[in-house]
């Protein structure tokens, strides 16, 4: 029995949306130090499944618990997406969901270890990288299932968006490497998904690597500007490009606000919690939009029925 393509699209769409939300919430959890407020796993406390309602951003167990619930749901949908695309000739439908699922599971396991144990830096980097890869691949898979347009293939935009996405992955991973420790005993906000603030910080380590991150951010701005220029002439790319442009403006604007207000060696580096959360969310949104651009700039997959049972495709 064949499953209508619309079902495959819906499952994959929700898988990609929930993975994006999971990564964004991961940045929020990091920015608010909320993981420590939910000390058991997978439940929040050893004698209680979920947390009570708490007001405020910082160390809020509700944020961490919602993050877990959404991530678990996303894992299920990624598996269903892979199953529905298992007979497709296009690797974006047949392979990418399974790779995304493996990365998402790996990130979930590392997230559990963060809660229950102390995670070494190398594993922490893998945790972040796996989450970002899962978000990118699930987004590209969703784009592959769109209706075909005559201007679908945009190789220059696709290549530059892919390079920029990998560039930003490296920049954010480097943030975890240079992040120091606050006087409150929490990790520096630099470790969270966010752009560098265009100046060196005593709270963080390795000044040379801090300078490298700033240089990488400057290059990324140039890359993104070129991408927006290339995408402007293609209707199928304009929405994703607009999201990327807005996210970049928000990130840079909040960076100016944060730098002007000044930092402190305290929790969230002295940054207002709402600003810190928004700053991280904008960074995640920018990477998601770049992955969306990669997907939209690649020709859509051949539309073919997805099978639930063995046999030949039916019309």
mmCIF file of C-alpha atoms in Angstrom:
data_model
loop_
_atom_site.group_PDB
_atom_site.id
_atom_site.type_symbol
_atom_site.label_atom_id
_atom_site.label_comp_id
_atom_site.label_asym_id
_atom_site.label_seq_id
_atom_site.Cartn_x
_atom_site.Cartn_y
_atom_site.Cartn_z
ATOM 1 C CA UNK A 1 0.000 0.000 0.000
ATOM 2 C CA UNK A 2 1.444 3.356 -1.029
ATOM 3 C CA UNK A 3 1.488 6.328 1.303
ATOM 4 C CA UNK A 4 0.545 9.655 -0.334
ATOM 5 C CA UNK A 5 3.464 12.021 -0.730
ATOM 6 C CA UNK A 6 1.591 14.547 1.400
ATOM 7 C CA UNK A 7 1.939 12.247 4.429
ATOM 8 C CA UNK A 8 5.669 11.955 3.885
ATOM 9 C CA UNK A 9 5.917 15.731 3.590
ATOM 10 C CA UNK A 10 3.981 16.342 6.796
ATOM 11 C CA UNK A 11 6.003 13.875 8.842
ATOM 12 C CA UNK A 12 9.283 15.247 7.528
ATOM 13 C CA UNK A 13 8.149 18.839 8.019
ATOM 14 C CA UNK A 14 7.304 18.233 11.662
ATOM 15 C CA UNK A 15 10.512 16.295 12.208
ATOM 16 C CA UNK A 16 12.544 19.228 10.879
ATOM 17 C CA UNK A 17 10.537 21.780 12.877
ATOM 18 C CA UNK A 18 10.934 19.865 16.130
ATOM 19 C CA UNK A 19 14.655 19.312 15.587
ATOM 20 C CA UNK A 20 15.055 23.050 15.002
ATOM 21 C CA UNK A 21 13.089 23.802 18.184
ATOM 22 C CA UNK A 22 15.176 21.224 20.065
ATOM 23 C CA UNK A 23 18.433 22.923 19.060
ATOM 24 C CA UNK A 24 17.011 26.367 19.847
ATOM 25 C CA UNK A 25 15.841 25.152 23.259
ATOM 26 C CA UNK A 26 19.279 23.620 23.816
ATOM 27 C CA UNK A 27 20.748 27.083 23.386
ATOM 28 C CA UNK A 28 18.121 28.428 25.786
ATOM 29 C CA UNK A 29 18.932 25.738 28.340
ATOM 30 C CA UNK A 30 22.610 26.639 28.080
ATOM 31 C CA UNK A 31 21.984 30.393 28.323
ATOM 32 C CA UNK A 32 19.790 30.006 31.414
ATOM 33 C CA UNK A 33 21.743 27.178 33.099
ATOM 34 C CA UNK A 34 18.486 25.228 33.318
ATOM 35 C CA UNK A 35 19.867 21.713 32.873
ATOM 36 C CA UNK A 36 21.080 21.578 36.485
ATOM 37 C CA UNK A 37 17.562 22.425 37.696
ATOM 38 C CA UNK A 38 16.288 19.090 36.344
ATOM 39 C CA UNK A 39 18.861 16.717 37.920
ATOM 40 C CA UNK A 40 17.356 13.310 37.002
ATOM 41 C CA UNK A 41 16.905 11.747 33.551
ATOM 42 C CA UNK A 42 14.629 11.179 31.650
ATOM 43 C CA UNK A 43 12.289 12.425 34.365
ATOM 44 C CA UNK A 44 13.071 15.713 36.067
ATOM 45 C CA UNK A 45 13.435 14.395 39.626
ATOM 46 C CA UNK A 46 13.916 10.921 41.054
ATOM 47 C CA UNK A 47 10.514 11.056 42.753
ATOM 48 C CA UNK A 48 8.660 13.270 40.272
ATOM 49 C CA UNK A 49 8.257 13.126 36.494
ATOM 50 C CA UNK A 50 7.866 16.800 35.663
ATOM 51 C CA UNK A 51 8.789 20.055 37.401
ATOM 52 C CA UNK A 52 6.500 22.599 38.943
ATOM 53 C CA UNK A 53 5.873 25.910 37.210
ATOM 54 C CA UNK A 54 8.635 28.429 37.846
ATOM 55 C CA UNK A 55 8.776 32.093 36.859
ATOM 56 C CA UNK A 56 11.915 33.520 35.282
ATOM 57 C CA UNK A 57 14.545 32.341 32.832
ATOM 58 C CA UNK A 58 17.468 31.346 35.016
ATOM 59 C CA UNK A 59 17.795 27.745 36.258
ATOM 60 C CA UNK A 60 14.223 26.981 35.234
ATOM 61 C CA UNK A 61 13.520 23.214 35.157
ATOM 62 C CA UNK A 62 10.468 23.737 32.918
ATOM 63 C CA UNK A 63 12.737 24.831 30.054
ATOM 64 C CA UNK A 64 14.894 21.726 30.387
ATOM 65 C CA UNK A 65 11.897 19.386 30.683
ATOM 66 C CA UNK A 66 10.157 20.836 27.606
ATOM 67 C CA UNK A 67 13.461 20.524 25.754
ATOM 68 C CA UNK A 68 13.538 16.800 26.545
ATOM 69 C CA UNK A 69 9.905 16.187 25.586
ATOM 70 C CA UNK A 70 10.268 17.878 22.214
ATOM 71 C CA UNK A 71 13.570 16.135 21.482
ATOM 72 C CA UNK A 72 12.046 12.703 22.188
ATOM 73 C CA UNK A 73 9.128 13.478 19.851
ATOM 74 C CA UNK A 74 11.545 14.644 17.161
ATOM 75 C CA UNK A 75 13.450 11.352 17.386
ATOM 76 C CA UNK A 76 10.274 9.391 16.693
ATOM 77 C CA UNK A 77 9.365 11.554 13.701
ATOM 78 C CA UNK A 78 12.879 11.287 12.265
ATOM 79 C CA UNK A 79 12.575 7.512 12.421
ATOM 80 C CA UNK A 80 9.182 7.597 10.685
ATOM 81 C CA UNK A 81 10.572 9.948 8.036
ATOM 82 C CA UNK A 82 13.437 7.552 7.359
ATOM 83 C CA UNK A 83 11.043 4.607 7.150
ATOM 84 C CA UNK A 84 8.777 6.402 4.687
ATOM 85 C CA UNK A 85 11.723 7.294 2.464
ATOM 86 C CA UNK A 86 13.557 3.981 2.704
ATOM 87 C CA UNK A 87 12.834 2.985 -0.925
ATOM 88 C CA UNK A 88 13.452 6.383 -2.464
ATOM 89 C CA UNK A 89 16.230 6.696 -5.009
ATOM 90 C CA UNK A 90 17.153 10.096 -3.568
ATOM 91 C CA UNK A 91 19.641 9.867 -0.655
ATOM 92 C CA UNK A 92 18.099 12.964 0.926
ATOM 93 C CA UNK A 93 14.982 10.889 1.587
ATOM 94 C CA UNK A 94 16.555 7.451 1.996
ATOM 95 C CA UNK A 95 19.751 8.255 3.966
ATOM 96 C CA UNK A 96 19.644 11.725 5.495
ATOM 97 C CA UNK A 97 16.820 11.014 8.006
ATOM 98 C CA UNK A 98 18.717 8.027 9.401
ATOM 99 C CA UNK A 99 21.964 9.989 9.710
ATOM 100 C CA UNK A 100 20.011 12.809 11.368
ATOM 101 C CA UNK A 101 18.401 10.285 13.727
ATOM 102 C CA UNK A 102 21.782 8.766 14.645
ATOM 103 C CA UNK A 103 23.187 12.239 15.355
ATOM 104 C CA UNK A 104 20.097 13.237 17.346
ATOM 105 C CA UNK A 105 20.274 10.057 19.433
ATOM 106 C CA UNK A 106 23.980 10.668 20.038
ATOM 107 C CA UNK A 107 23.264 14.216 21.137
ATOM 108 C CA UNK A 108 20.479 12.976 23.439
ATOM 109 C CA UNK A 109 22.840 10.465 25.053
ATOM 110 C CA UNK A 110 25.449 13.154 25.604
ATOM 111 C CA UNK A 111 22.721 15.394 27.023
ATOM 112 C CA UNK A 112 21.851 12.658 29.508
ATOM 113 C CA UNK A 113 25.516 12.380 30.464
ATOM 114 C CA UNK A 114 25.680 16.134 31.077
ATOM 115 C CA UNK A 115 22.798 15.782 33.531
ATOM 116 C CA UNK A 116 24.077 12.690 35.333
ATOM 117 C CA UNK A 117 27.851 13.069 35.018
ATOM 118 C CA UNK A 118 30.496 15.559 33.970
ATOM 119 C CA UNK A 119 30.963 15.571 30.204
ATOM 120 C CA UNK A 120 34.537 16.060 28.893
ATOM 121 C CA UNK A 121 35.062 18.888 26.427
ATOM 122 C CA UNK A 122 35.588 16.541 23.466
ATOM 123 C CA UNK A 123 32.233 14.834 24.053
ATOM 124 C CA UNK A 124 30.589 18.182 24.630
ATOM 125 C CA UNK A 125 31.803 19.278 21.195
ATOM 126 C CA UNK A 126 30.389 16.095 19.667
ATOM 127 C CA UNK A 127 27.088 16.745 21.432
ATOM 128 C CA UNK A 128 26.822 20.174 19.831
ATOM 129 C CA UNK A 129 28.046 19.021 16.414
ATOM 130 C CA UNK A 130 25.608 16.097 16.297
ATOM 131 C CA UNK A 131 22.686 18.396 17.139
ATOM 132 C CA UNK A 132 23.644 20.871 14.406
ATOM 133 C CA UNK A 133 24.086 18.117 11.808
ATOM 134 C CA UNK A 134 20.687 16.639 12.690
ATOM 135 C CA UNK A 135 19.059 20.059 12.263
ATOM 136 C CA UNK A 136 20.746 20.663 8.901
ATOM 137 C CA UNK A 137 19.978 17.235 7.431
ATOM 138 C CA UNK A 138 16.350 17.168 8.564
ATOM 139 C CA UNK A 139 15.836 20.622 7.042
ATOM 140 C CA UNK A 140 17.394 19.576 3.727
ATOM 141 C CA UNK A 141 15.235 16.429 3.671
ATOM 142 C CA UNK A 142 12.109 18.495 4.150
ATOM 143 C CA UNK A 143 13.108 20.795 1.283
ATOM 144 C CA UNK A 144 13.692 17.792 -0.976
ATOM 145 C CA UNK A 145 9.983 16.922 -0.728
ATOM 146 C CA UNK A 146 8.745 20.293 -1.984
ATOM 147 C CA UNK A 147 6.999 20.741 -5.334
ATOM 148 C CA UNK A 148 9.421 21.276 -8.215
ATOM 149 C CA UNK A 149 10.009 24.819 -9.467
ATOM 150 C CA UNK A 150 11.799 25.850 -12.695
ATOM 151 C CA UNK A 151 14.428 27.859 -10.773
ATOM 152 C CA UNK A 152 15.150 25.129 -8.206
ATOM 153 C CA UNK A 153 18.784 24.458 -9.111
ATOM 154 C CA UNK A 154 21.080 27.229 -7.838
ATOM 155 C CA UNK A 155 24.517 25.610 -7.466
ATOM 156 C CA UNK A 156 26.437 28.765 -6.503
ATOM 157 C CA UNK A 157 24.005 29.651 -3.738
ATOM 158 C CA UNK A 158 23.875 26.025 -2.578
ATOM 159 C CA UNK A 159 27.647 25.689 -2.355
ATOM 160 C CA UNK A 160 28.191 29.018 -0.609
ATOM 161 C CA UNK A 161 25.348 28.404 1.849
ATOM 162 C CA UNK A 162 26.779 24.960 2.629
ATOM 163 C CA UNK A 163 30.276 26.367 3.166
ATOM 164 C CA UNK A 164 28.899 29.147 5.373
ATOM 165 C CA UNK A 165 26.894 26.664 7.411
ATOM 166 C CA UNK A 166 29.978 24.538 8.054
ATOM 167 C CA UNK A 167 31.933 27.720 8.835
ATOM 168 C CA UNK A 168 29.383 28.701 11.489
ATOM 169 C CA UNK A 169 29.425 25.181 12.927
ATOM 170 C CA UNK A 170 33.180 25.541 13.443
ATOM 171 C CA UNK A 171 32.799 29.022 14.939
ATOM 172 C CA UNK A 172 30.260 27.812 17.491
ATOM 173 C CA UNK A 173 32.313 24.740 18.383
ATOM 174 C CA UNK A 174 35.275 27.037 18.982
ATOM 175 C CA UNK A 175 33.090 28.990 21.399
ATOM 176 C CA UNK A 176 32.878 25.909 23.618
ATOM 177 C CA UNK A 177 36.657 25.571 23.496
ATOM 178 C CA UNK A 178 37.406 29.139 24.635
ATOM 179 C CA UNK A 179 34.587 29.424 27.203
ATOM 180 C CA UNK A 180 35.755 29.963 30.770
ATOM 181 C CA UNK A 181 33.936 29.758 34.111
ATOM 182 C CA UNK A 182 32.022 32.519 35.915
ATOM 183 C CA UNK A 183 32.399 33.489 39.558
ATOM 184 C CA UNK A 184 29.076 31.695 40.136
ATOM 185 C CA UNK A 185 30.670 28.443 39.010
ATOM 186 C CA UNK A 186 28.668 28.270 35.791
ATOM 187 C CA UNK A 187 30.134 28.083 32.322
ATOM 188 C CA UNK A 188 30.684 31.291 30.382
ATOM 189 C CA UNK A 189 27.847 32.286 28.051
ATOM 190 C CA UNK A 190 30.381 31.983 25.225
ATOM 191 C CA UNK A 191 29.857 28.213 25.282
ATOM 192 C CA UNK A 192 26.225 28.666 24.245
ATOM 193 C CA UNK A 193 25.160 29.021 20.622
ATOM 194 C CA UNK A 194 25.936 32.679 19.982
ATOM 195 C CA UNK A 195 28.253 34.892 17.970
ATOM 196 C CA UNK A 196 31.411 36.465 19.435
ATOM 197 C CA UNK A 197 30.983 39.977 20.819
ATOM 198 C CA UNK A 198 33.805 41.641 18.845
ATOM 199 C CA UNK A 199 36.118 42.011 21.837
ATOM 200 C CA UNK A 200 38.272 39.807 24.049
ATOM 201 C CA UNK A 201 36.864 38.719 27.411
ATOM 202 C CA UNK A 202 38.922 37.988 30.489
ATOM 203 C CA UNK A 203 36.381 35.435 31.646
ATOM 204 C CA UNK A 204 37.208 33.265 28.613
ATOM 205 C CA UNK A 205 40.402 31.424 27.689
ATOM 206 C CA UNK A 206 42.820 31.380 24.760
ATOM 207 C CA UNK A 207 42.864 35.004 23.498
ATOM 208 C CA UNK A 208 44.262 33.902 20.126
ATOM 209 C CA UNK A 209 41.277 31.610 19.576
ATOM 210 C CA UNK A 210 38.923 34.404 20.662
ATOM 211 C CA UNK A 211 40.442 36.584 17.941
ATOM 212 C CA UNK A 212 40.004 33.714 15.475
ATOM 213 C CA UNK A 213 36.292 33.478 16.334
ATOM 214 C CA UNK A 214 35.871 37.207 15.732
ATOM 215 C CA UNK A 215 37.633 36.882 12.363
ATOM 216 C CA UNK A 216 35.428 33.907 11.467
ATOM 217 C CA UNK A 217 32.319 35.932 12.318
ATOM 218 C CA UNK A 218 33.491 38.799 10.074
ATOM 219 C CA UNK A 219 34.067 36.405 7.171
ATOM 220 C CA UNK A 220 30.658 34.798 7.788
ATOM 221 C CA UNK A 221 28.984 38.201 7.440
ATOM 222 C CA UNK A 222 30.589 38.632 4.006
ATOM 223 C CA UNK A 223 29.530 35.122 2.971
ATOM 224 C CA UNK A 224 25.952 35.723 4.074
ATOM 225 C CA UNK A 225 25.798 39.081 2.281
ATOM 226 C CA UNK A 226 26.822 37.357 -0.971
ATOM 227 C CA UNK A 227 24.259 34.608 -0.379
ATOM 228 C CA UNK A 228 21.497 37.166 0.093
ATOM 229 C CA UNK A 229 22.538 38.886 -3.139
ATOM 230 C CA UNK A 230 22.494 35.617 -5.091
ATOM 231 C CA UNK A 231 19.176 34.504 -3.592
ATOM 232 C CA UNK A 232 17.417 37.802 -4.327
ATOM 233 C CA UNK A 233 16.967 36.883 -7.989
ATOM 234 C CA UNK A 234 15.345 33.505 -7.281
ATOM 235 C CA UNK A 235 11.779 33.466 -5.893
ATOM 236 C CA UNK A 236 12.215 29.972 -4.418
ATOM 237 C CA UNK A 237 15.122 31.177 -2.268
ATOM 238 C CA UNK A 238 13.869 34.574 -1.127
ATOM 239 C CA UNK A 239 11.945 33.470 1.956
ATOM 240 C CA UNK A 240 14.822 31.434 3.389
ATOM 241 C CA UNK A 241 17.241 34.248 2.519
ATOM 242 C CA UNK A 242 14.983 36.785 4.246
ATOM 243 C CA UNK A 243 14.913 34.675 7.407
ATOM 244 C CA UNK A 244 18.707 34.418 7.329
ATOM 245 C CA UNK A 245 19.040 38.164 6.809
ATOM 246 C CA UNK A 246 16.687 39.038 9.659
ATOM 247 C CA UNK A 247 18.404 36.560 12.005
ATOM 248 C CA UNK A 248 21.796 38.084 11.177
ATOM 249 C CA UNK A 249 20.548 41.627 11.799
ATOM 250 C CA UNK A 250 19.026 40.578 15.137
ATOM 251 C CA UNK A 251 22.248 38.811 16.138
ATOM 252 C CA UNK A 252 24.454 41.758 15.257
ATOM 253 C CA UNK A 253 22.052 44.262 16.814
ATOM 254 C CA UNK A 254 21.855 42.370 20.104
ATOM 255 C CA UNK A 255 25.639 41.991 20.033
ATOM 256 C CA UNK A 256 25.928 45.785 20.005
ATOM 257 C CA UNK A 257 23.439 46.058 22.870
ATOM 258 C CA UNK A 258 25.318 43.460 24.922
ATOM 259 C CA UNK A 259 28.731 45.004 24.274
ATOM 260 C CA UNK A 260 27.471 48.508 25.076
ATOM 261 C CA UNK A 261 25.952 47.350 28.375
ATOM 262 C CA UNK A 262 29.182 45.569 29.311
ATOM 263 C CA UNK A 263 29.890 42.088 30.614
ATOM 264 C CA UNK A 264 30.555 40.712 34.081
ATOM 265 C CA UNK A 265 32.140 37.456 35.323
ATOM 266 C CA UNK A 266 28.764 36.289 36.660
ATOM 267 C CA UNK A 267 25.976 34.019 35.449
ATOM 268 C CA UNK A 268 25.201 34.599 31.718
ATOM 269 C CA UNK A 269 28.285 36.851 31.734
ATOM 270 C CA UNK A 270 26.130 39.600 33.221
ATOM 271 C CA UNK A 271 23.870 39.657 30.129
ATOM 272 C CA UNK A 272 20.146 40.179 30.677
ATOM 273 C CA UNK A 273 18.602 36.696 30.491
ATOM 274 C CA UNK A 274 15.973 37.638 27.902
ATOM 275 C CA UNK A 275 18.636 39.171 25.663
ATOM 276 C CA UNK A 276 20.888 36.133 26.140
ATOM 277 C CA UNK A 277 18.100 33.741 25.156
ATOM 278 C CA UNK A 278 17.158 35.812 22.094
ATOM 279 C CA UNK A 279 20.817 36.135 21.068
ATOM 280 C CA UNK A 280 21.208 32.364 21.113
ATOM 281 C CA UNK A 281 17.894 31.770 19.314
ATOM 282 C CA UNK A 282 18.895 34.151 16.516
ATOM 283 C CA UNK A 283 22.176 32.267 16.021
ATOM 284 C CA UNK A 284 20.301 28.959 15.713
ATOM 285 C CA UNK A 285 17.729 30.478 13.361
ATOM 286 C CA UNK A 286 20.489 31.772 11.090
ATOM 287 C CA UNK A 287 22.037 28.305 10.767
ATOM 288 C CA UNK A 288 18.625 26.727 10.190
ATOM 289 C CA UNK A 289 17.888 29.267 7.442
ATOM 290 C CA UNK A 290 21.208 28.480 5.750
ATOM 291 C CA UNK A 291 20.371 24.767 5.786
ATOM 292 C CA UNK A 292 16.976 25.669 4.338
ATOM 293 C CA UNK A 293 18.743 27.605 1.573
ATOM 294 C CA UNK A 294 20.942 24.603 0.809
ATOM 295 C CA UNK A 295 17.814 22.467 0.481
ATOM 296 C CA UNK A 296 15.876 24.998 -1.581
ATOM 297 C CA UNK A 297 18.824 25.593 -3.928
ATOM 298 C CA UNK A 298 18.973 21.852 -4.718
ATOM 299 C CA UNK A 299 16.519 20.314 -7.195
ATOM 300 C CA UNK A 300 13.540 18.687 -5.512
ATOM 301 C CA UNK A 301 13.498 14.914 -5.196
ATOM 302 C CA UNK A 302 11.632 12.904 -7.805
ATOM 303 C CA UNK A 303 8.091 12.571 -6.520
ATOM 304 C CA UNK A 304 7.411 8.882 -6.046
ATOM 305 C CA UNK A 305 5.057 6.952 -3.743
ATOM 306 C CA UNK A 306 6.472 5.878 -0.414
ATOM 307 C CA UNK A 307 5.736 2.261 0.444
ATOM 308 C CA UNK A 308 4.631 0.841 3.746
ATOM 309 C CA UNK A 309 4.737 -2.714 2.445
ATOM 310 C CA UNK A 310 6.999 -4.438 -0.029
ATOM 311 C CA UNK A 311 5.979 -4.341 -3.651
ATOM 312 C CA UNK A 312 6.091 -2.061 -6.626
ATOM 313 C CA UNK A 313 5.136 1.599 -6.353
ATOM 314 C CA UNK A 314 1.598 2.339 -7.309
ATOM 315 C CA UNK A 315 0.339 5.455 -8.954
#
